[in-house]
mmCIF file of C-alpha atoms in Angstrom:
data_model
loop_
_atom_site.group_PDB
_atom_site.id
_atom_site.type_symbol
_atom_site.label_atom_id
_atom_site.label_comp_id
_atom_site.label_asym_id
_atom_site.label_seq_id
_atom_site.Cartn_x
_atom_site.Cartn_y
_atom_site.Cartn_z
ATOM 1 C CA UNK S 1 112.546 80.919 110.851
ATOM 2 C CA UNK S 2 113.387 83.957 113.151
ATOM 3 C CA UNK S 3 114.498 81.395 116.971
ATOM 4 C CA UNK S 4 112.637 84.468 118.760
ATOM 5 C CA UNK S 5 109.681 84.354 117.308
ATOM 6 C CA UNK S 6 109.288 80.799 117.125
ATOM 7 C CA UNK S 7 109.942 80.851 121.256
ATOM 8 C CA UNK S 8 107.206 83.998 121.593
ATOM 9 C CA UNK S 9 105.076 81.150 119.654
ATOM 10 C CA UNK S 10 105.828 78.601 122.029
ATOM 11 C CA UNK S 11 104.697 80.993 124.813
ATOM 12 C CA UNK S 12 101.317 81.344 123.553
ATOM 13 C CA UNK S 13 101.916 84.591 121.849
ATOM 14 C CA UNK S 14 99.891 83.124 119.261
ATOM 15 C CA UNK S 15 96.861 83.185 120.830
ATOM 16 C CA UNK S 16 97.241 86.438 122.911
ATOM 17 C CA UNK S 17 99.225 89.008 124.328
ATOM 18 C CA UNK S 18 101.945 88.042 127.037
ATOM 19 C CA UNK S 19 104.283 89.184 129.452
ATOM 20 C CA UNK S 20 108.125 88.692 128.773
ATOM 21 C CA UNK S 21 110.588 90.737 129.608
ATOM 22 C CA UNK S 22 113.961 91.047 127.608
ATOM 23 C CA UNK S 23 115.691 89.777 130.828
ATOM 24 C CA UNK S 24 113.811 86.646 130.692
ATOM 25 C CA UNK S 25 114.147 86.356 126.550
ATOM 26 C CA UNK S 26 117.556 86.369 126.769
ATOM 27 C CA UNK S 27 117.525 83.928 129.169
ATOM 28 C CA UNK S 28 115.808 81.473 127.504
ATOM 29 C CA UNK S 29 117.654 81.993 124.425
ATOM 30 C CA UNK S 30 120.994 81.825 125.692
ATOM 31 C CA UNK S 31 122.051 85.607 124.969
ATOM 32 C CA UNK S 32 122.399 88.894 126.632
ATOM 33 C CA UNK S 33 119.305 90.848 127.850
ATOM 34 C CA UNK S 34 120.849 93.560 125.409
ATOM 35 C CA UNK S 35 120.688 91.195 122.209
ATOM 36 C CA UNK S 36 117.197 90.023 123.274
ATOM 37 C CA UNK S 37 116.270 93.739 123.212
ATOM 38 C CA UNK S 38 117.381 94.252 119.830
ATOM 39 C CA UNK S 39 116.050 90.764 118.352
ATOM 40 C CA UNK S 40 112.613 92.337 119.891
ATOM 41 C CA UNK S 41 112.505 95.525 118.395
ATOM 42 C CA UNK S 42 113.633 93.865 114.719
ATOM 43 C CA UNK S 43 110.729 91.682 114.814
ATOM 44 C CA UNK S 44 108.419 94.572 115.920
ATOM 45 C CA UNK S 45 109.970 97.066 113.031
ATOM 46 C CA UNK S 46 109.057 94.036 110.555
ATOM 47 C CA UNK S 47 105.751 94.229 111.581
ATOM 48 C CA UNK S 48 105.695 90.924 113.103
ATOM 49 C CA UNK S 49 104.927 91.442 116.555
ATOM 50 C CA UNK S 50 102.939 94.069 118.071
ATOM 51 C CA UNK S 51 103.487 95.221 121.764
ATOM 52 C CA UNK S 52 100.811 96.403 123.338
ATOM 53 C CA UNK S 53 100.684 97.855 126.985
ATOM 54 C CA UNK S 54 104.516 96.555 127.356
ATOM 55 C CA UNK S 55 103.258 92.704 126.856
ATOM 56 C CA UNK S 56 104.342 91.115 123.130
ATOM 57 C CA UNK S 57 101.685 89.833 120.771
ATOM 58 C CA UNK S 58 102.758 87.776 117.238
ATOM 59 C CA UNK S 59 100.556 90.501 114.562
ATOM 60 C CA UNK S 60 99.042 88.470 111.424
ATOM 61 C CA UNK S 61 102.748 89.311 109.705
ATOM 62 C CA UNK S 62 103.821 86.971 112.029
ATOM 63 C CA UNK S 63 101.153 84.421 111.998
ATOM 64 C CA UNK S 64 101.937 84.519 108.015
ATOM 65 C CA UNK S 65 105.340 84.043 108.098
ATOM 66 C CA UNK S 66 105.569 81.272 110.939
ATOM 67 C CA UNK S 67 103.097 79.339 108.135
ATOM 68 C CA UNK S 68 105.174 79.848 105.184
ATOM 69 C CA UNK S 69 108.276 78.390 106.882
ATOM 70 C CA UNK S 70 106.133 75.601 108.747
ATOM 71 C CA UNK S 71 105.239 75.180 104.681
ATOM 72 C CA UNK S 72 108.410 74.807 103.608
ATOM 73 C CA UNK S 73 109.222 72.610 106.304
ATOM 74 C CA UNK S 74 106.617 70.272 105.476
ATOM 75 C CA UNK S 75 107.540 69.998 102.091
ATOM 76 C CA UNK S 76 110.960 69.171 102.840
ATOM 77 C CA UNK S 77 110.231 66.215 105.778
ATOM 78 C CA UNK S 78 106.646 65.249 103.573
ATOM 79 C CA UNK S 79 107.616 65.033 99.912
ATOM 80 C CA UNK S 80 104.041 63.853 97.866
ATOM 81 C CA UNK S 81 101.483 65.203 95.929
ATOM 82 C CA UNK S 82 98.837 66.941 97.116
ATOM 83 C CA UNK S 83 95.079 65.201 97.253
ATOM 84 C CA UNK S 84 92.306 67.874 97.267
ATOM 85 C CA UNK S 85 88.468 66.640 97.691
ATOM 86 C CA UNK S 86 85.252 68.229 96.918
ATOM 87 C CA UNK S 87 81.852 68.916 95.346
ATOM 88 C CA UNK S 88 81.069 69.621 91.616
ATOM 89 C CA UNK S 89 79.329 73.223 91.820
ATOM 90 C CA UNK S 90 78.374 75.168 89.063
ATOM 91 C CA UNK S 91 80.588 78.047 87.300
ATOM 92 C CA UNK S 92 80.538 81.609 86.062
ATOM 93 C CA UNK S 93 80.663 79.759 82.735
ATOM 94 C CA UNK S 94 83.350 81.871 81.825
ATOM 95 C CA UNK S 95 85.455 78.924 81.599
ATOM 96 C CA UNK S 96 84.790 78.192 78.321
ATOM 97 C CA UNK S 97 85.339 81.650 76.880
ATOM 98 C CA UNK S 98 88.498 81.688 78.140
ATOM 99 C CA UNK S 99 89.872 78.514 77.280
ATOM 100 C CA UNK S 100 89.293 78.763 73.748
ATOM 101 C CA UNK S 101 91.186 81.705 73.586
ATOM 102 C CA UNK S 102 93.975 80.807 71.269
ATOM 103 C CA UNK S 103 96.535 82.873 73.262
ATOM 104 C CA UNK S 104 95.613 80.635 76.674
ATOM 105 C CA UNK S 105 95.468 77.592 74.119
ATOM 106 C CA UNK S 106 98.725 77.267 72.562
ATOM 107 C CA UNK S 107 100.601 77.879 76.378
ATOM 108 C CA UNK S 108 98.844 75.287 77.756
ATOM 109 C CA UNK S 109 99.359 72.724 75.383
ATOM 110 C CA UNK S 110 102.800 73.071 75.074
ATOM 111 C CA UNK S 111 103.663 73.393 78.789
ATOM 112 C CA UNK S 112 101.409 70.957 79.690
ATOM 113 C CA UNK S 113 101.167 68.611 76.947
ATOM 114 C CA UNK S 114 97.335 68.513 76.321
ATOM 115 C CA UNK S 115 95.287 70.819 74.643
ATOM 116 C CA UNK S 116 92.073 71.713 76.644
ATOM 117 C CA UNK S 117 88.469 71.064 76.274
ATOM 118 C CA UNK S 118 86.891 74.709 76.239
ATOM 119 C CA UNK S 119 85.461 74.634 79.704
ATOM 120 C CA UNK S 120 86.542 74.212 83.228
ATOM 121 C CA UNK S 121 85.513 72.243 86.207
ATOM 122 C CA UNK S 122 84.605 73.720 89.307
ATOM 123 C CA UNK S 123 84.839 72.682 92.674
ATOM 124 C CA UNK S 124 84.607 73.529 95.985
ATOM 125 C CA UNK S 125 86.730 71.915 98.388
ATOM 126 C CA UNK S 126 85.756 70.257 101.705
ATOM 127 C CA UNK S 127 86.441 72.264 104.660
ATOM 128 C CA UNK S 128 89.312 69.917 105.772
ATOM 129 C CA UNK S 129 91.070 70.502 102.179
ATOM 130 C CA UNK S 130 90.648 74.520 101.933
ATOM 131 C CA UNK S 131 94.099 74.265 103.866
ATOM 132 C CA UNK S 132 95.940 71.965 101.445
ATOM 133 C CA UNK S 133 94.632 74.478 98.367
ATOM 134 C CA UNK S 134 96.594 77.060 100.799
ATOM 135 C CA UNK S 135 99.630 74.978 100.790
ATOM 136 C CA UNK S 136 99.255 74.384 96.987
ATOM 137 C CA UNK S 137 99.403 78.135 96.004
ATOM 138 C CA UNK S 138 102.944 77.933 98.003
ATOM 139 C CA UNK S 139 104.165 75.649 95.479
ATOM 140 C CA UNK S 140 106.107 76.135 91.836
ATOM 141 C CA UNK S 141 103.461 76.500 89.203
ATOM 142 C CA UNK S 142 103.416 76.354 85.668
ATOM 143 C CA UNK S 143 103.336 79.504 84.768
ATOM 144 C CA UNK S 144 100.649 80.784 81.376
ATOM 145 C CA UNK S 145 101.610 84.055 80.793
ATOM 146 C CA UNK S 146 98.690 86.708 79.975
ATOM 147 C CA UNK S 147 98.528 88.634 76.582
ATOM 148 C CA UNK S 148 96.840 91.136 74.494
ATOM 149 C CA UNK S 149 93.830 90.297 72.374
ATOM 150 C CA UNK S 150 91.174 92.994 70.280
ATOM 151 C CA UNK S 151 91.923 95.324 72.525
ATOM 152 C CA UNK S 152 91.697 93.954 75.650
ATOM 153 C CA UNK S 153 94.326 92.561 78.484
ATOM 154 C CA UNK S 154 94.053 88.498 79.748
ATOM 155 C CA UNK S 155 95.927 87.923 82.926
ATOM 156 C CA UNK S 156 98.624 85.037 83.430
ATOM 157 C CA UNK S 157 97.464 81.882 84.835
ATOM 158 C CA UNK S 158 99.229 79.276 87.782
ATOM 159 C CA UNK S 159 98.443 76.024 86.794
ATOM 160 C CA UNK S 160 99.677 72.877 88.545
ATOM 161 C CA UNK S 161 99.605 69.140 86.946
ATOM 162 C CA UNK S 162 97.070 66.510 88.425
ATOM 163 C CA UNK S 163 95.066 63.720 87.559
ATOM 164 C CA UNK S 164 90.898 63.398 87.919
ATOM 165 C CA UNK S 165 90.585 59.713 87.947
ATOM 166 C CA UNK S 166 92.350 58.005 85.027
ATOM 167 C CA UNK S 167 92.686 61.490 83.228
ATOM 168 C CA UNK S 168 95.245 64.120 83.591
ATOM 169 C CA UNK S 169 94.628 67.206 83.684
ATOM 170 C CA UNK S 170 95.076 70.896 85.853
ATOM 171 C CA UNK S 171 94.350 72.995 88.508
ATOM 172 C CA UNK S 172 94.305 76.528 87.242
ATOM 173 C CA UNK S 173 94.088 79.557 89.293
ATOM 174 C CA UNK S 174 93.433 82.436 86.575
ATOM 175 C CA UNK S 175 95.117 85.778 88.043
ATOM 176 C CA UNK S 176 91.312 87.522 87.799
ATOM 177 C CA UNK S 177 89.237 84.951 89.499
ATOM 178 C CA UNK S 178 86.057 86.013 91.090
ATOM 179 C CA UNK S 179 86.412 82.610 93.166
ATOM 180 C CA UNK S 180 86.986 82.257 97.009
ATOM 181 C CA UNK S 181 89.487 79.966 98.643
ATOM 182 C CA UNK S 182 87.198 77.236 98.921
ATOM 183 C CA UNK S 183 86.855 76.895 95.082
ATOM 184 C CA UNK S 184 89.358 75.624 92.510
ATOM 185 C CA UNK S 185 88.986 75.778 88.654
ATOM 186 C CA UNK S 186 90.040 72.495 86.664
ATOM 187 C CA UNK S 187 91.062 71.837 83.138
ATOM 188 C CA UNK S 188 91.482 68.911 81.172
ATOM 189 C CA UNK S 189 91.461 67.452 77.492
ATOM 190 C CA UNK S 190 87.716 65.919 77.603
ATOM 191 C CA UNK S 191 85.019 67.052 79.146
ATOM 192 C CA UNK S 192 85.133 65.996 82.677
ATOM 193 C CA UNK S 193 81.298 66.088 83.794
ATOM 194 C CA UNK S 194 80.718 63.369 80.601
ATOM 195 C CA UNK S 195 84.045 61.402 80.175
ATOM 196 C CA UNK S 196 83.165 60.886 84.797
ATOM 197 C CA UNK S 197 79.702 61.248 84.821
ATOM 198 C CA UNK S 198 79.310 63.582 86.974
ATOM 199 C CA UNK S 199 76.818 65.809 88.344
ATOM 200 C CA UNK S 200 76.140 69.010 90.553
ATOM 201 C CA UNK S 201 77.155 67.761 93.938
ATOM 202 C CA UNK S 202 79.231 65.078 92.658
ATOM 203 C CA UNK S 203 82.233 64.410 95.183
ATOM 204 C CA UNK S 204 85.668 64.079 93.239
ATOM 205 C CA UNK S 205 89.108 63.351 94.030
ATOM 206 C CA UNK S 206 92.370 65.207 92.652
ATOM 207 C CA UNK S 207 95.404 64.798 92.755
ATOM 208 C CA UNK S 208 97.967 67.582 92.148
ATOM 209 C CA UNK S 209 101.806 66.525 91.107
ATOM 210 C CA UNK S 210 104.380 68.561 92.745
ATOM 211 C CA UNK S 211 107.115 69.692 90.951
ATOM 212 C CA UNK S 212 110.313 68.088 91.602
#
């Protein structure tokens, strides 16, 4: 992470504009007033700081970027798997369509080692989870690559290992989803409402292996 804009974070430049001058950046980063000024203006060309009326402001670039390292960091101090937890809610029922599609089929039992049940699980998260499906999407996936079929073009698929109860399974997030953050799509070899007896509203517990 850019040491400038992790002290303009520090400041409070987070949160709202302030007022630093390149004197008094240098200063407190142990380098000329000159070097300071250049630092500045890199971070502003990269569209990671905005400078409005002379004060300095971290832009959503910034934001973005200061999360993907803090991320990163995470996963390197906080090694685990990931537990997400929410409520069974009803699909597009596209699932189904899709997962009996032979060219979706045959990926996804060899790179994941089970063949799936033609349907999918959805779920949306609790509020205090959407954050850890964030940090999932930063991870590795398994990647199911899209193909042609009778004409028409299926996009790839990220899927990640995890288990629903006893049974393993995965989180898939198809490249064409018409799902928000809060929701997350789930595959697995049996049908998961039955084999867990669940129900609309159901509260369920997953959780996704990272890869090593």
């Amino acid at each position: 992470m850019d040491e400038l804009l992790l002290l303009l974070a520090k400041k409070g430049a987070l949160r709202m504009p302030i007022r630093l001058t390149t004197v008094e950046l240098g200063s407190l980063m142990g380098m000329s007033q000159q070097n300071a000024s250049v630092r500045l203006r890199n971070l502003e060309k990269e569209g990671l700081v905005e400078r409005p009326e002379g004060m300095i402001e971290i832009s959503r670039a910034g934001l973005a970027r200061i999360r993907e390292q803090f991320l990163f960091l995470k996963r390197l101090l906080e090694p685990g798997n990931i537990l997400l937890r929410g409520r069974v809610v009803e699909g597009l029922r596209e699932g189904k369509f899709y997962m009996s599609l032979r060219g979706y089929k045959r990926q996804l039992e060899r790179k994941l080692g089970f063949l799936p049940y033609a349907g999918t699980l959805n779920l949306e998260l609790l509020p205090e989870f959407v954050e850890k499906r964030v940090e999932l999407r930063s991870m590795k996936p398994v990647r199911i690559q899209g193909f042609e079929y009778k004409g028409r073009s299926f996009g790839p698929i990220d899927a990640y290992p995890c288990r629903i109860g006893s049974i393993d399974g995965a989180v898939i997030f198809p490249r064409r989803s018409h799902h928000g953050l809060s929701v997350i799509e789930i595959i697995a070899p049996v049908y998961l409402m039955g084999e867990l007896r669940l129900r609309k509203g159901s509260e369920l517990e997953v959780e996704v292996f990272l890869a090593r």
